[in-house]
Coordinates of C-alpha atoms in Angstrom, one line a residue:
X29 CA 14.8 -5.6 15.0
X30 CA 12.2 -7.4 17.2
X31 CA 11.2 -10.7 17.0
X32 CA 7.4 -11.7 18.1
X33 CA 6.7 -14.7 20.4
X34 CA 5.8 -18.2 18.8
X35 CA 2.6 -18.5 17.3
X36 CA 1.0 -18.1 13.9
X37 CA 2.8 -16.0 11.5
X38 CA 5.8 -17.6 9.8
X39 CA 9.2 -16.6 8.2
X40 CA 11.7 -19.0 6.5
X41 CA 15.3 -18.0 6.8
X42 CA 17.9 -19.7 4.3
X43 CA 20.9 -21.5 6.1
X44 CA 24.3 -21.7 4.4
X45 CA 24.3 -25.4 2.5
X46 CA 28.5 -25.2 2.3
X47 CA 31.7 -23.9 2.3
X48 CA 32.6 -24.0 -1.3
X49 CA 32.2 -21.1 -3.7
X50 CA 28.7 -20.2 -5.0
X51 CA 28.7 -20.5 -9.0
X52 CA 25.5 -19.1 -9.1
X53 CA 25.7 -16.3 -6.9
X54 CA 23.0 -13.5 -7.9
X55 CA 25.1 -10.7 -6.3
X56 CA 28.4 -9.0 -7.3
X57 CA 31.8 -10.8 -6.6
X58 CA 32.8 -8.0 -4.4
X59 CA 29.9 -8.6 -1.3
X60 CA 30.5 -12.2 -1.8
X61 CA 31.6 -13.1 2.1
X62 CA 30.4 -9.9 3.4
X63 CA 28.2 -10.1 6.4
X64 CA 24.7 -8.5 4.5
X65 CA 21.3 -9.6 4.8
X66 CA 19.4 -10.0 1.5
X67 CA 15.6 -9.3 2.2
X68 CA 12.6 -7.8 0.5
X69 CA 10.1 -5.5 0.7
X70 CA 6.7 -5.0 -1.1
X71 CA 5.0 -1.9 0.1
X72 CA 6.5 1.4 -0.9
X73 CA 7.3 4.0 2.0
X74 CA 5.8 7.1 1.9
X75 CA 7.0 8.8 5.0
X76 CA 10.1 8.5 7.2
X77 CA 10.1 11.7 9.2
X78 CA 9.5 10.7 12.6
X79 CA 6.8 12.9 12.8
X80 CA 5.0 11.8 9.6
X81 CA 5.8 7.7 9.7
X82 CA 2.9 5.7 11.3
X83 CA 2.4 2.7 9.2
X84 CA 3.9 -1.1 9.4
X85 CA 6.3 -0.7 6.1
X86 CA 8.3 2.6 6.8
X87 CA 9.0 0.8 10.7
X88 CA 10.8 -1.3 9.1
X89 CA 13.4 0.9 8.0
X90 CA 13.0 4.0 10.8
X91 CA 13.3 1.6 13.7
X92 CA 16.4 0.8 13.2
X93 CA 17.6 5.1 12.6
X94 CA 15.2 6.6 15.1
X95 CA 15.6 6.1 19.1
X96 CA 12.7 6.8 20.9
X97 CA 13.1 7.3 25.0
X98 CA 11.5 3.6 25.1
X99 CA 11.7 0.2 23.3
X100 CA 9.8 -3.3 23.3
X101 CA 11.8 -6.2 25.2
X102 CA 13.0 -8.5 22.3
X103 CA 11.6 -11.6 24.0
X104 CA 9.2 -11.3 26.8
X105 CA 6.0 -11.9 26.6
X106 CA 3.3 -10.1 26.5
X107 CA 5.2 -6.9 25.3
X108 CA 7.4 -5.4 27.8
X109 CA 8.7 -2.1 27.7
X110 CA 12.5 -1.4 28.8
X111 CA 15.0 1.7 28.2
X112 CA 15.8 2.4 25.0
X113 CA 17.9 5.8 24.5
X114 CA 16.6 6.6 28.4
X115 CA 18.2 5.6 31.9
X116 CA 15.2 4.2 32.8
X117 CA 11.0 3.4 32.1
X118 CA 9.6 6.9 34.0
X119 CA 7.6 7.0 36.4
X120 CA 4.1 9.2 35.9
X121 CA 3.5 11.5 38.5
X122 CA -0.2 12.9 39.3
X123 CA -0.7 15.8 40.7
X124 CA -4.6 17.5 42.0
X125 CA -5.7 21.1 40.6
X126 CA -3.8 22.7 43.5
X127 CA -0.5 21.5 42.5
X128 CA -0.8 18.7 45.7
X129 CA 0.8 15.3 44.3
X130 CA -1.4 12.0 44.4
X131 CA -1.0 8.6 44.8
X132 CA -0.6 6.9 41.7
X133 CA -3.9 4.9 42.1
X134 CA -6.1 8.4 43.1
X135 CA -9.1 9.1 41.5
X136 CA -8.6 10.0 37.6
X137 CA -11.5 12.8 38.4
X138 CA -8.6 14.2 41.1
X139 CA -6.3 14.4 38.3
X140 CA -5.7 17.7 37.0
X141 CA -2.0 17.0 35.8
X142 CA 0.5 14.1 34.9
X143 CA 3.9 14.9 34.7
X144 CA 6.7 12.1 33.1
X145 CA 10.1 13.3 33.5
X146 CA 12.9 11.5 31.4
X147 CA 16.4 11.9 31.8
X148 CA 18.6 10.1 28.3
X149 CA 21.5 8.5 29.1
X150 CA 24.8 10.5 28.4
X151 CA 27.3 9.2 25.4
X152 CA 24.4 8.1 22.7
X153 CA 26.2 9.7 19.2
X154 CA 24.5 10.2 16.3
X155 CA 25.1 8.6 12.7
X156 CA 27.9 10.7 11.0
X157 CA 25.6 13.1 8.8
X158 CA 26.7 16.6 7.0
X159 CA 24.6 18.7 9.5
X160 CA 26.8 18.1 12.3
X161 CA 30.1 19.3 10.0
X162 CA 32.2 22.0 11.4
X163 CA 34.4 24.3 9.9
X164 CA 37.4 25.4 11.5
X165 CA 35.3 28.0 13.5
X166 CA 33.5 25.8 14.6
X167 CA 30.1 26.9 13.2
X168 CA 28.3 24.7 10.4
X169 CA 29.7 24.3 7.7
X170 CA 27.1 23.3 5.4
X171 CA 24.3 26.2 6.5
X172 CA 23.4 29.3 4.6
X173 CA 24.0 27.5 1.0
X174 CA 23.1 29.2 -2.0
X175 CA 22.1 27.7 -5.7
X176 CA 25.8 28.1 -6.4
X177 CA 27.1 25.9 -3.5
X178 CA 24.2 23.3 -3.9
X179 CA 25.4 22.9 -7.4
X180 CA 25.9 19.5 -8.5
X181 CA 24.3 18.2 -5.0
X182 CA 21.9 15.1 -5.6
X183 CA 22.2 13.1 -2.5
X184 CA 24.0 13.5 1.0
X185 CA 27.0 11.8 -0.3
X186 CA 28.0 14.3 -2.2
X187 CA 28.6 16.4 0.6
X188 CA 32.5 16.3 1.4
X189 CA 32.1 16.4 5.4
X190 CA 30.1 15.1 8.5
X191 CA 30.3 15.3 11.5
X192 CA 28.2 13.7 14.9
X193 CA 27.5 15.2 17.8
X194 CA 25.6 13.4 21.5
X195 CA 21.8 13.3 22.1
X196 CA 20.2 15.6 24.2
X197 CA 17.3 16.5 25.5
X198 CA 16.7 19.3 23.4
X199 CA 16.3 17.3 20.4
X200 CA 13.4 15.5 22.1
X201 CA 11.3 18.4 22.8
X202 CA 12.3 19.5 18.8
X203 CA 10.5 16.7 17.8
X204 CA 7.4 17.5 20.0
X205 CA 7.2 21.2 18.9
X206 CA 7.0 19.6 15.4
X207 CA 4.4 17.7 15.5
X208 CA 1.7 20.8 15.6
X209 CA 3.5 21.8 12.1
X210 CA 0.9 22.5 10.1
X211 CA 3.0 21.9 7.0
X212 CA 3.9 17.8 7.9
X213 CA 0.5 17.0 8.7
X214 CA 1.1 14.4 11.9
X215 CA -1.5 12.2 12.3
X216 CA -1.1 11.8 16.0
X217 CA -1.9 15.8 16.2
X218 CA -5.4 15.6 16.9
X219 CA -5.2 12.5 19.6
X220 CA -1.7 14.0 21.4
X221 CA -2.9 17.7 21.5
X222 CA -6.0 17.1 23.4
X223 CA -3.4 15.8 26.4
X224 CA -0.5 17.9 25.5
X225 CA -0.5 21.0 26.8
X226 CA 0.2 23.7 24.5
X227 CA 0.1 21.9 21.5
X228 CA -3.0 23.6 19.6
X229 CA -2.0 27.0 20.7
X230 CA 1.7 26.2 18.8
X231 CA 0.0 25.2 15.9
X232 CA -2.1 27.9 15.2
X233 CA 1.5 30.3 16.0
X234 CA 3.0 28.4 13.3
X235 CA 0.0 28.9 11.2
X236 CA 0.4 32.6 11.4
X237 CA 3.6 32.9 11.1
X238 CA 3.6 30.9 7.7
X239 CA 1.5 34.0 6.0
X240 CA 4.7 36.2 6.2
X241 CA 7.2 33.5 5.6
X242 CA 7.1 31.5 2.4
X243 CA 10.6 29.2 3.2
X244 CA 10.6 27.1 6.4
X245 CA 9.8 27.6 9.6
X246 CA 12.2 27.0 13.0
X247 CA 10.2 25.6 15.5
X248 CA 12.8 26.3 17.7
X249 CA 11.9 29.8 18.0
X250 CA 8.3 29.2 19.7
X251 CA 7.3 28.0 23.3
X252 CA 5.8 24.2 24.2
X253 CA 3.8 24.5 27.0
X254 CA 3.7 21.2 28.1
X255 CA 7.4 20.5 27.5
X256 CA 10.4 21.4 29.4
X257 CA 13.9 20.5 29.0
X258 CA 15.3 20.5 32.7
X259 CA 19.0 19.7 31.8
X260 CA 21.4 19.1 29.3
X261 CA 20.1 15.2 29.5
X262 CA 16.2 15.4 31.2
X263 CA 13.4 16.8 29.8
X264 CA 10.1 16.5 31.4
X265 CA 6.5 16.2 29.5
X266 CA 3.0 17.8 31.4
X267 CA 0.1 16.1 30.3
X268 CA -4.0 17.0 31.2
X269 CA -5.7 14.9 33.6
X270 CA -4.8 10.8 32.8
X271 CA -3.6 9.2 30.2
X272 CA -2.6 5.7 31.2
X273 CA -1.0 4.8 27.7
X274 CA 1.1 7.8 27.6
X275 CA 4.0 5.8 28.2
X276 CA 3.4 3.5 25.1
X277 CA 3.7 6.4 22.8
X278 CA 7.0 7.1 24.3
X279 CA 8.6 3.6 22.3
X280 CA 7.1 5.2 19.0
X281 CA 9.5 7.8 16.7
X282 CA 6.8 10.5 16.9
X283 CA 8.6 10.5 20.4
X284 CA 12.3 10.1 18.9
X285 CA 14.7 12.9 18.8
X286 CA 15.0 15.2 15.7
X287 CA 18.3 17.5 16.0
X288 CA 17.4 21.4 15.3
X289 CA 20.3 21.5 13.4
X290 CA 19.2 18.5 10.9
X291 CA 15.7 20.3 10.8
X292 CA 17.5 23.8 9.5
X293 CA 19.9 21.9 7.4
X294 CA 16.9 20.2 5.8
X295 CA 15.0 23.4 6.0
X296 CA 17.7 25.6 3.8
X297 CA 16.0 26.8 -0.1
X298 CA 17.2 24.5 -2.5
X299 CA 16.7 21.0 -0.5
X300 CA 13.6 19.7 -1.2
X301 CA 14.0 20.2 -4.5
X302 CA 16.8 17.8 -4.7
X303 CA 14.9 15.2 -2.6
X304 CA 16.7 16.0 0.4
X305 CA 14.8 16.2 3.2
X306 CA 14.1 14.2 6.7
X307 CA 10.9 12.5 4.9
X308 CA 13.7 10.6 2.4
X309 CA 16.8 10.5 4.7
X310 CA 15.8 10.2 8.0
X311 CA 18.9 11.1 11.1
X312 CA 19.5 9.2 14.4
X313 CA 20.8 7.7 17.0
X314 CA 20.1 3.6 16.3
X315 CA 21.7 0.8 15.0
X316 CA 21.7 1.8 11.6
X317 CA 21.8 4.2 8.9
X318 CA 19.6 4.6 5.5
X319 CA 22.7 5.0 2.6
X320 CA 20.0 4.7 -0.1
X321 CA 16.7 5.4 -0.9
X322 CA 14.9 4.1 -3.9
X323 CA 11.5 3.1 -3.0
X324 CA 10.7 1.9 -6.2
X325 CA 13.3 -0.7 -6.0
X326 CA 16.0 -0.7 -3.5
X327 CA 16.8 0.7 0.2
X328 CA 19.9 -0.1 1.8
X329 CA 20.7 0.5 5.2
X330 CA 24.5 0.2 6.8
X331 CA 25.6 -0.1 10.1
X332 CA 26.2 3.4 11.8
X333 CA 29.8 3.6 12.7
X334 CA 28.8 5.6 16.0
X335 CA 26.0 3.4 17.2
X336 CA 27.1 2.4 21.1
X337 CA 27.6 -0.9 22.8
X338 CA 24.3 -2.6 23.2
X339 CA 23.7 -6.5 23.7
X340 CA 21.4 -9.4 23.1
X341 CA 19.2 -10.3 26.1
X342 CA 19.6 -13.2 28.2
X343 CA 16.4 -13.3 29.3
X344 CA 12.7 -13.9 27.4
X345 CA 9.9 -16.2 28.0
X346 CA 9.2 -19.9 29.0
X347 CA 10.4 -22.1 26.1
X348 CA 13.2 -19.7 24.7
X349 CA 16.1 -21.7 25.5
X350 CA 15.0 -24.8 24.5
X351 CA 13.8 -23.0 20.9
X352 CA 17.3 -21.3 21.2
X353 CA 16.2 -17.8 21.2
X354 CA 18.6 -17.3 24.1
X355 CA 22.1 -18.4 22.7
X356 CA 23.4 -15.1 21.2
X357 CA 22.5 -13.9 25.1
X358 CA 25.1 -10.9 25.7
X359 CA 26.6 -10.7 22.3
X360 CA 27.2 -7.2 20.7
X361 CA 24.7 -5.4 18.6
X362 CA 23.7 -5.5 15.6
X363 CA 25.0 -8.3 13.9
X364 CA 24.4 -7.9 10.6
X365 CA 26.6 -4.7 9.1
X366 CA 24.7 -4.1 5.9
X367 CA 20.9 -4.6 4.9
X368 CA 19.7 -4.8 1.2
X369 CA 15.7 -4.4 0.5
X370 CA 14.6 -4.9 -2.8
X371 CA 11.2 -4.2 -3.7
X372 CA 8.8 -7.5 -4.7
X373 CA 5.5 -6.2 -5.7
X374 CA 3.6 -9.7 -5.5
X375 CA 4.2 -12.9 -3.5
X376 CA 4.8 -15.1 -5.8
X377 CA 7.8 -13.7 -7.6
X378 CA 9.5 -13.1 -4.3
X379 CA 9.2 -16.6 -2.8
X380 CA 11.1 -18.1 -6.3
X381 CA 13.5 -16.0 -5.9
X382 CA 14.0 -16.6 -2.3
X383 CA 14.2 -20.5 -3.3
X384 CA 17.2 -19.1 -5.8
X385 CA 18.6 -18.1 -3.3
X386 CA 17.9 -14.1 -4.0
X387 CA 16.9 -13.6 -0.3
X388 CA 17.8 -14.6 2.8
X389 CA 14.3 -14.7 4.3
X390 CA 10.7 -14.9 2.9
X391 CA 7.2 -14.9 4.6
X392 CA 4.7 -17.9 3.5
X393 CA 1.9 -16.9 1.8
X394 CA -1.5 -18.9 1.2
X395 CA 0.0 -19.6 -2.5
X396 CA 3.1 -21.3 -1.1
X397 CA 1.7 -22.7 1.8
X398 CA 1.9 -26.3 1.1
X399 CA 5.0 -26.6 -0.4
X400 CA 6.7 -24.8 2.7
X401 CA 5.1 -26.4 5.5
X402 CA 2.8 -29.0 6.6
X403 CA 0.4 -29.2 9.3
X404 CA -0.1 -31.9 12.0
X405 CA -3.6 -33.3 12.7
X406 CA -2.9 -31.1 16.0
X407 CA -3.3 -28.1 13.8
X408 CA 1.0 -28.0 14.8
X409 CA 2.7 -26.0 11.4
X410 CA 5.9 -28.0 10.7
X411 CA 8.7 -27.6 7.8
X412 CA 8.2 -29.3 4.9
X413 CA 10.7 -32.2 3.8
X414 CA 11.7 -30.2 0.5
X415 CA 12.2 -27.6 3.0
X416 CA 14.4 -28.8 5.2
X417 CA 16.8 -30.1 2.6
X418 CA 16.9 -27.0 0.9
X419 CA 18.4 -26.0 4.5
X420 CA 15.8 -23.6 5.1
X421 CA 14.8 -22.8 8.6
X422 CA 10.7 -22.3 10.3
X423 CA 10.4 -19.2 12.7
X424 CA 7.1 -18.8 13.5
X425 CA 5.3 -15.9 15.7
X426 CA 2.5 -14.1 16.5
X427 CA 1.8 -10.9 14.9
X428 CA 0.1 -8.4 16.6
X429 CA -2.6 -7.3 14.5
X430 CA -5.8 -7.9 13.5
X431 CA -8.7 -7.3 10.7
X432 CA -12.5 -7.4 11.3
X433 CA -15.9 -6.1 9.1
X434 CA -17.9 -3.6 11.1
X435 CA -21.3 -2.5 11.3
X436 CA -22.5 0.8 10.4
X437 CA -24.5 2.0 13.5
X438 CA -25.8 4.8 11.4
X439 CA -27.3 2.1 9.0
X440 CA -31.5 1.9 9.9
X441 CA -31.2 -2.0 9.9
X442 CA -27.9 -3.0 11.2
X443 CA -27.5 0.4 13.8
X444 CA -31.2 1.2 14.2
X445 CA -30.9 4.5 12.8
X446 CA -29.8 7.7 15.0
X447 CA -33.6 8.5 15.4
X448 CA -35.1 4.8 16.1
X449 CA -36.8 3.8 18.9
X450 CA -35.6 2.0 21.8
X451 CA -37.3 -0.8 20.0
X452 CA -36.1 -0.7 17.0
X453 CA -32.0 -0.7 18.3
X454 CA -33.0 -3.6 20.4
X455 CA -34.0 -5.4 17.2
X456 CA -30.8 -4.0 15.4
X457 CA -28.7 -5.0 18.4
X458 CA -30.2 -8.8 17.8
X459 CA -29.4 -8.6 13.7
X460 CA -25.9 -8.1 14.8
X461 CA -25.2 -10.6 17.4
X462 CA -27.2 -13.3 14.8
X463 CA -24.8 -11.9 12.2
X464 CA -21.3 -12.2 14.1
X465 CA -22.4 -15.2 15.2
X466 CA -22.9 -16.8 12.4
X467 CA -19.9 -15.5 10.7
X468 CA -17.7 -19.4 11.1
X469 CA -14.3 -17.3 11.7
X470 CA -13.0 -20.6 12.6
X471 CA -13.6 -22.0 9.3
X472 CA -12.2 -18.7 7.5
X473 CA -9.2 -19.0 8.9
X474 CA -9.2 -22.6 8.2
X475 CA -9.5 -22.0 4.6
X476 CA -8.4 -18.6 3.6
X477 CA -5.3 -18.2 6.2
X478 CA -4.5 -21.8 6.5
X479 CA -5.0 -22.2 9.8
X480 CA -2.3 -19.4 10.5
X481 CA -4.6 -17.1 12.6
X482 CA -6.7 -16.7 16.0
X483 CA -10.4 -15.2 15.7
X484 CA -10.3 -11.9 17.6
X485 CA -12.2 -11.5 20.1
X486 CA -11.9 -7.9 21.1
X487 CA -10.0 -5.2 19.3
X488 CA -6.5 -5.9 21.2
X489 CA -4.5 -8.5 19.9
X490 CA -3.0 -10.9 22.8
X491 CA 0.4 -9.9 23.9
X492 CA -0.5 -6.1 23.7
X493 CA -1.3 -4.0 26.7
X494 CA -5.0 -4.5 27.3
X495 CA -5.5 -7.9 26.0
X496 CA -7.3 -10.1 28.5
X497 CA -6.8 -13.8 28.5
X498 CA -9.3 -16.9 29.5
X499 CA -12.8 -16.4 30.4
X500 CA -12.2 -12.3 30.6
X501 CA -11.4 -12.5 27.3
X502 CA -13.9 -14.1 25.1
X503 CA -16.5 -12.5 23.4
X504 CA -19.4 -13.4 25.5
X505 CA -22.0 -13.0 22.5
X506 CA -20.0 -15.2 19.8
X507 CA -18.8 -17.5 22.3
X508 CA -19.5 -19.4 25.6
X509 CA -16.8 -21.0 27.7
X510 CA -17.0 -24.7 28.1
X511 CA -14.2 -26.8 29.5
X512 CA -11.8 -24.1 29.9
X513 CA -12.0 -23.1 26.5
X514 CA -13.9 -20.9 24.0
X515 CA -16.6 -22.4 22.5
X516 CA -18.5 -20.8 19.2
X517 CA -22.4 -20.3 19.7
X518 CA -24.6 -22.6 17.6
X519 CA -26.3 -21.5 14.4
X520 CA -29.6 -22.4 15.7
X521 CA -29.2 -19.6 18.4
X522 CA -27.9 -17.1 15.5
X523 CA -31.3 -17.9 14.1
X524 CA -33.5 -17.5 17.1
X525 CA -31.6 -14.4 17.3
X526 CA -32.3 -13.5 13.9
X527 CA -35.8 -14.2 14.3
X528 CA -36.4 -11.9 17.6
X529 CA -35.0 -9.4 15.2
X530 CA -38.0 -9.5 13.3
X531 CA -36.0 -11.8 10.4
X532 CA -37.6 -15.3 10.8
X533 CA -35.6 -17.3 8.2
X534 CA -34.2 -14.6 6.7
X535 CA -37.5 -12.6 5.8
X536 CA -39.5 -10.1 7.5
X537 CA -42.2 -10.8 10.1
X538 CA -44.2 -8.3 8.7
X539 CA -44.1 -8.3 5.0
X540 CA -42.1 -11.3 4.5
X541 CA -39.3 -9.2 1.7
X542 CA -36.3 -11.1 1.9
X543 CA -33.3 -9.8 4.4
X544 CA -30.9 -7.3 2.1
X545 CA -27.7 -6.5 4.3
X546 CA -25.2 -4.1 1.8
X547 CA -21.7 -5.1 2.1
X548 CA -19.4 -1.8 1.9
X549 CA -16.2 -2.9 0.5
X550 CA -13.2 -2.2 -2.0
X551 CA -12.3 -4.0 -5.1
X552 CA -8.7 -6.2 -4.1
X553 CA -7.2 -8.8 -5.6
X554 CA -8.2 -12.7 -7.5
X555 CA -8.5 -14.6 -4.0
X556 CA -11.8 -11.3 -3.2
X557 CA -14.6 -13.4 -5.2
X558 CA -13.4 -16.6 -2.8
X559 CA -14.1 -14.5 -0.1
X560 CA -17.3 -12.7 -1.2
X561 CA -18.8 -16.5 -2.0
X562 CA -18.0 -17.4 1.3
X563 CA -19.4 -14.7 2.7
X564 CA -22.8 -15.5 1.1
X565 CA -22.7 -18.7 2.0
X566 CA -22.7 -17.9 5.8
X567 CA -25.7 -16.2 5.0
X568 CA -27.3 -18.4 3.0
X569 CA -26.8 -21.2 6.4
X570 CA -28.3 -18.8 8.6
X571 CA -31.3 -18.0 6.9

């Protein structure tokens, strides 16, 4: 669980009112007193194999099964990374076409080779899980099942036995090997092969040897170039030439560790057709376990009985003390032993029944905005009085993300055209710049997100590797810097702009046809036609 730094996204949590019993409790007698955390969720996950997963809602869930080497520090600021599952952040080491190493600032043209060796730290367990069961032999108990011992199997509860077993390198360089499966589909494969030795070659193995074999495929049993396990606890990863962000991948579960028995376990005939697979019930090392998995309505996860000690940080940012960020410092991890998700398809719904007391925490939409908070001439987003009788609590924090509308540079007016003259891009370079400038993101924000957001002004959101701050990090053709602070260009230069683009007022030089600019879009929900008309009326005010 991570928590982002103070800023513009917000989350209410519900704070216990009393002591006495709750008459109107909406869940069963028998949790009542249990230490669970009622929460929702809206979007349904598709994917939870670590080598499949890359989207917002299934992180939810697999962060808190699947260990990568690396994690994000809970509290500092911008995003940190620290040791997860490994001893230690590794170093990259660079190395010439003659094998010669290089100092870490050498010239990324001298760079034939970066090499990042990890070594995990010893003791991690996995959740209990019916792959690791052992029969008296001590080989696994449930492998090489037939339609007869699968009988009457619908979940992985109904296997009698489990077993654990400790993380090891090996399950690391698994995971690698899967992602050139052809069957799983990663999308990282195309970005990670180009640097990953190997990778391509694997994939197109795998792709032969699926035309002979019509069950599942160890990956096991084929070479990874580019990876190496050195011990029983290191493994080491070759990339080509440079790749500066390689280490940021390494804090994502495409990087976790998938067991080769799990894989095989999964793998047996008669699995998948009983929804039993790693993409439903994914296996690891973290803080907790999924126990069910209905992503229509309900997911569940419990705390894994084997998960090791870890702690809460003592030490974030400027300003966490005093916002008490800091006072579980040291205290074990995790602290709540059970997590229930049920699914809330729209926003409304979920925040009444988060005032019922249904949930424990709830986001603040644009619909429930002013009844939740209110907003200091200051643009400062404070609790609401209703609120804070209720005994509901205001986090607020910035979430890394952002949204934007692009240009087509393919598009003859906008882009020039891929055959236009040096001319004619110049004048398409000018239609763009009048455009973004004129686009008020200030006022958007202002009226769509209420207030609760910070127009972008590069692809990187702050906090995030990359991100530049001040001066260095303003757009330079939207905005100028004037007292130490971003300043939006005037309208009257968006339409001088617009008018060296050949558009005086809106019409062309030449014929004087009106300026038609397609918007490429998809249909969405009521508050789209809000947004369209506002869109038009930017326009409108610059030409």
């Amino acid at each position: 669980m991570r928590r982002r730094r103070r800023g513009l996204a917000a989350l209410l949590c519900a704070l216990a009112a009393g002591c006495g019993p709750v008459l109107n409790d909406p869940y069963p007698a028998a949790e009542r007193g249990q230490n669970i955390l009622y929460t929702a969720f809206t979007q349904q996950p598709k994917h939870f194999d670590p080598v499949q997963s890359y989207s917002e809602d299934e992180a939810t869930f697999l962060y808190q099964i699947i260990e990568p080497p690396l994690q994000y520090h809970f509290l500092k600021r911008p995003y940190t990374l620290e040791p997860a599952v490994a001893e230690a952040v590794p170093s990259v080491r660079l190395y010439d076409a003659g094998g010669r190493e290089l100092q870490n600032d050498a010239d990324p043209a001298r760079v034939a080779k970066s090499v990042v060796e990890i070594r995990i730290r010893p003791g991690i367990m996995y959740q209990p899980h019916p792959a690791f069961a052992r029969d008296e032999s001590g080989a696994p108990r449930y492998m090489g099942l037939d339609d007869a011992a699968l009988r009457g199997v619908r979940t992985l509860s109904d296997f009698a036995e489990t077993g654990t077993r400790e993380l090891e390198a090996g399950d690391f360089a698994h995971q690698l090997k899967r992602l050139a499966d052809p069957h799983l589909h990663s999308p990282i494969f195309e970005l990670i092969a180009e640097y990953l030795p190997g990778l391509k070659t694997l994939q197109a193995e795998l792709v032969e040897a699926g035309k002979t074999s019509d069950g599942w495929i160890d990956v096991g049993d084929f070479e990874l170039a580019g990876v190496e396990v050195v011990d029983r606890y290191t493994y080491r990863i070759s990339l080509k030439g440079v790749y500066p962000q390689f280490l940021y991948w390494l804090s994502m579960p495409f990087f976790g560790p998938v067991p080769p028995e799990v894989d095989r376990f999964f793998g047996q005939p008669g699995m998948a057709e009983r929804n039993l697979s790693l993409d439903r019930w994914p296996v690891g090392t973290g803080p907790y376990m999924l126990v069910e998995n209905n992503p229509n309505s309900r997911m569940v996860l419990a705390r894994n009985p084997n998960f090791r000690l870890e702690r809460f940080p003592c030490e974030g940012e400027a300003g966490d003390v005093e916002a008490g960020l800091l006072a579980d410092c040291g205290k074990p991890l995790p602290f709540v032993d059970r997590v229930v998700f049920s699914r809330e398809r729209e926003g409304i719904p979920y925040w009444n029944k988060f005032l019922q007391g249904y949930y424990d925490a709830s986001g603040v939409s644009s619909d429930n905005f002013d009844q939740a908070v209110t907003m200091t001439s200051q643009g400062e987003v404070n609790l609401s009085e209703d609120m804070e009788q209720k005994g509901i609590r205001l986090l607020t924090s910035v979430s890394p993300a952002v949204f934007y509308l692009g240009f087509n540079l393919l598009d003859p007016l906008v882009g020039g055209g891929k055959d236009a003259s040096p001319a004619a891009r110049e004048r398409a370079r000018k239609l763009r710049q009048a455009i973004s400038i004129a686009l008020d993101m200030e006022e958007f924000v202002s009226i769509f997100l209420n207030g609760r957001g910070v127009p972008a002004m590069h692809p990187i959101p702050p906090g995030v590797f990359g991100a530049r701050e001040g001066e260095a990090g303003i757009n330079p053709v939207v905005y100028a810097w004037q007292n130490g602070a971003p300043v939006r260009r005037s309208r009257d230069e968006a339409r001088r702009l617009l008018a060296e683009a050949g558009w005086p007022d809106g019409r062309n030089a030449e014929t004087g046809e009106p300026l038609i600019i397609h918007l490429d879009t998809t249909p969405g929900g009521l508050g789209d036609k809000a947004r369209s008309d506002w869109l038009a009326k930017q326009f409108r005010e610059l030409g």
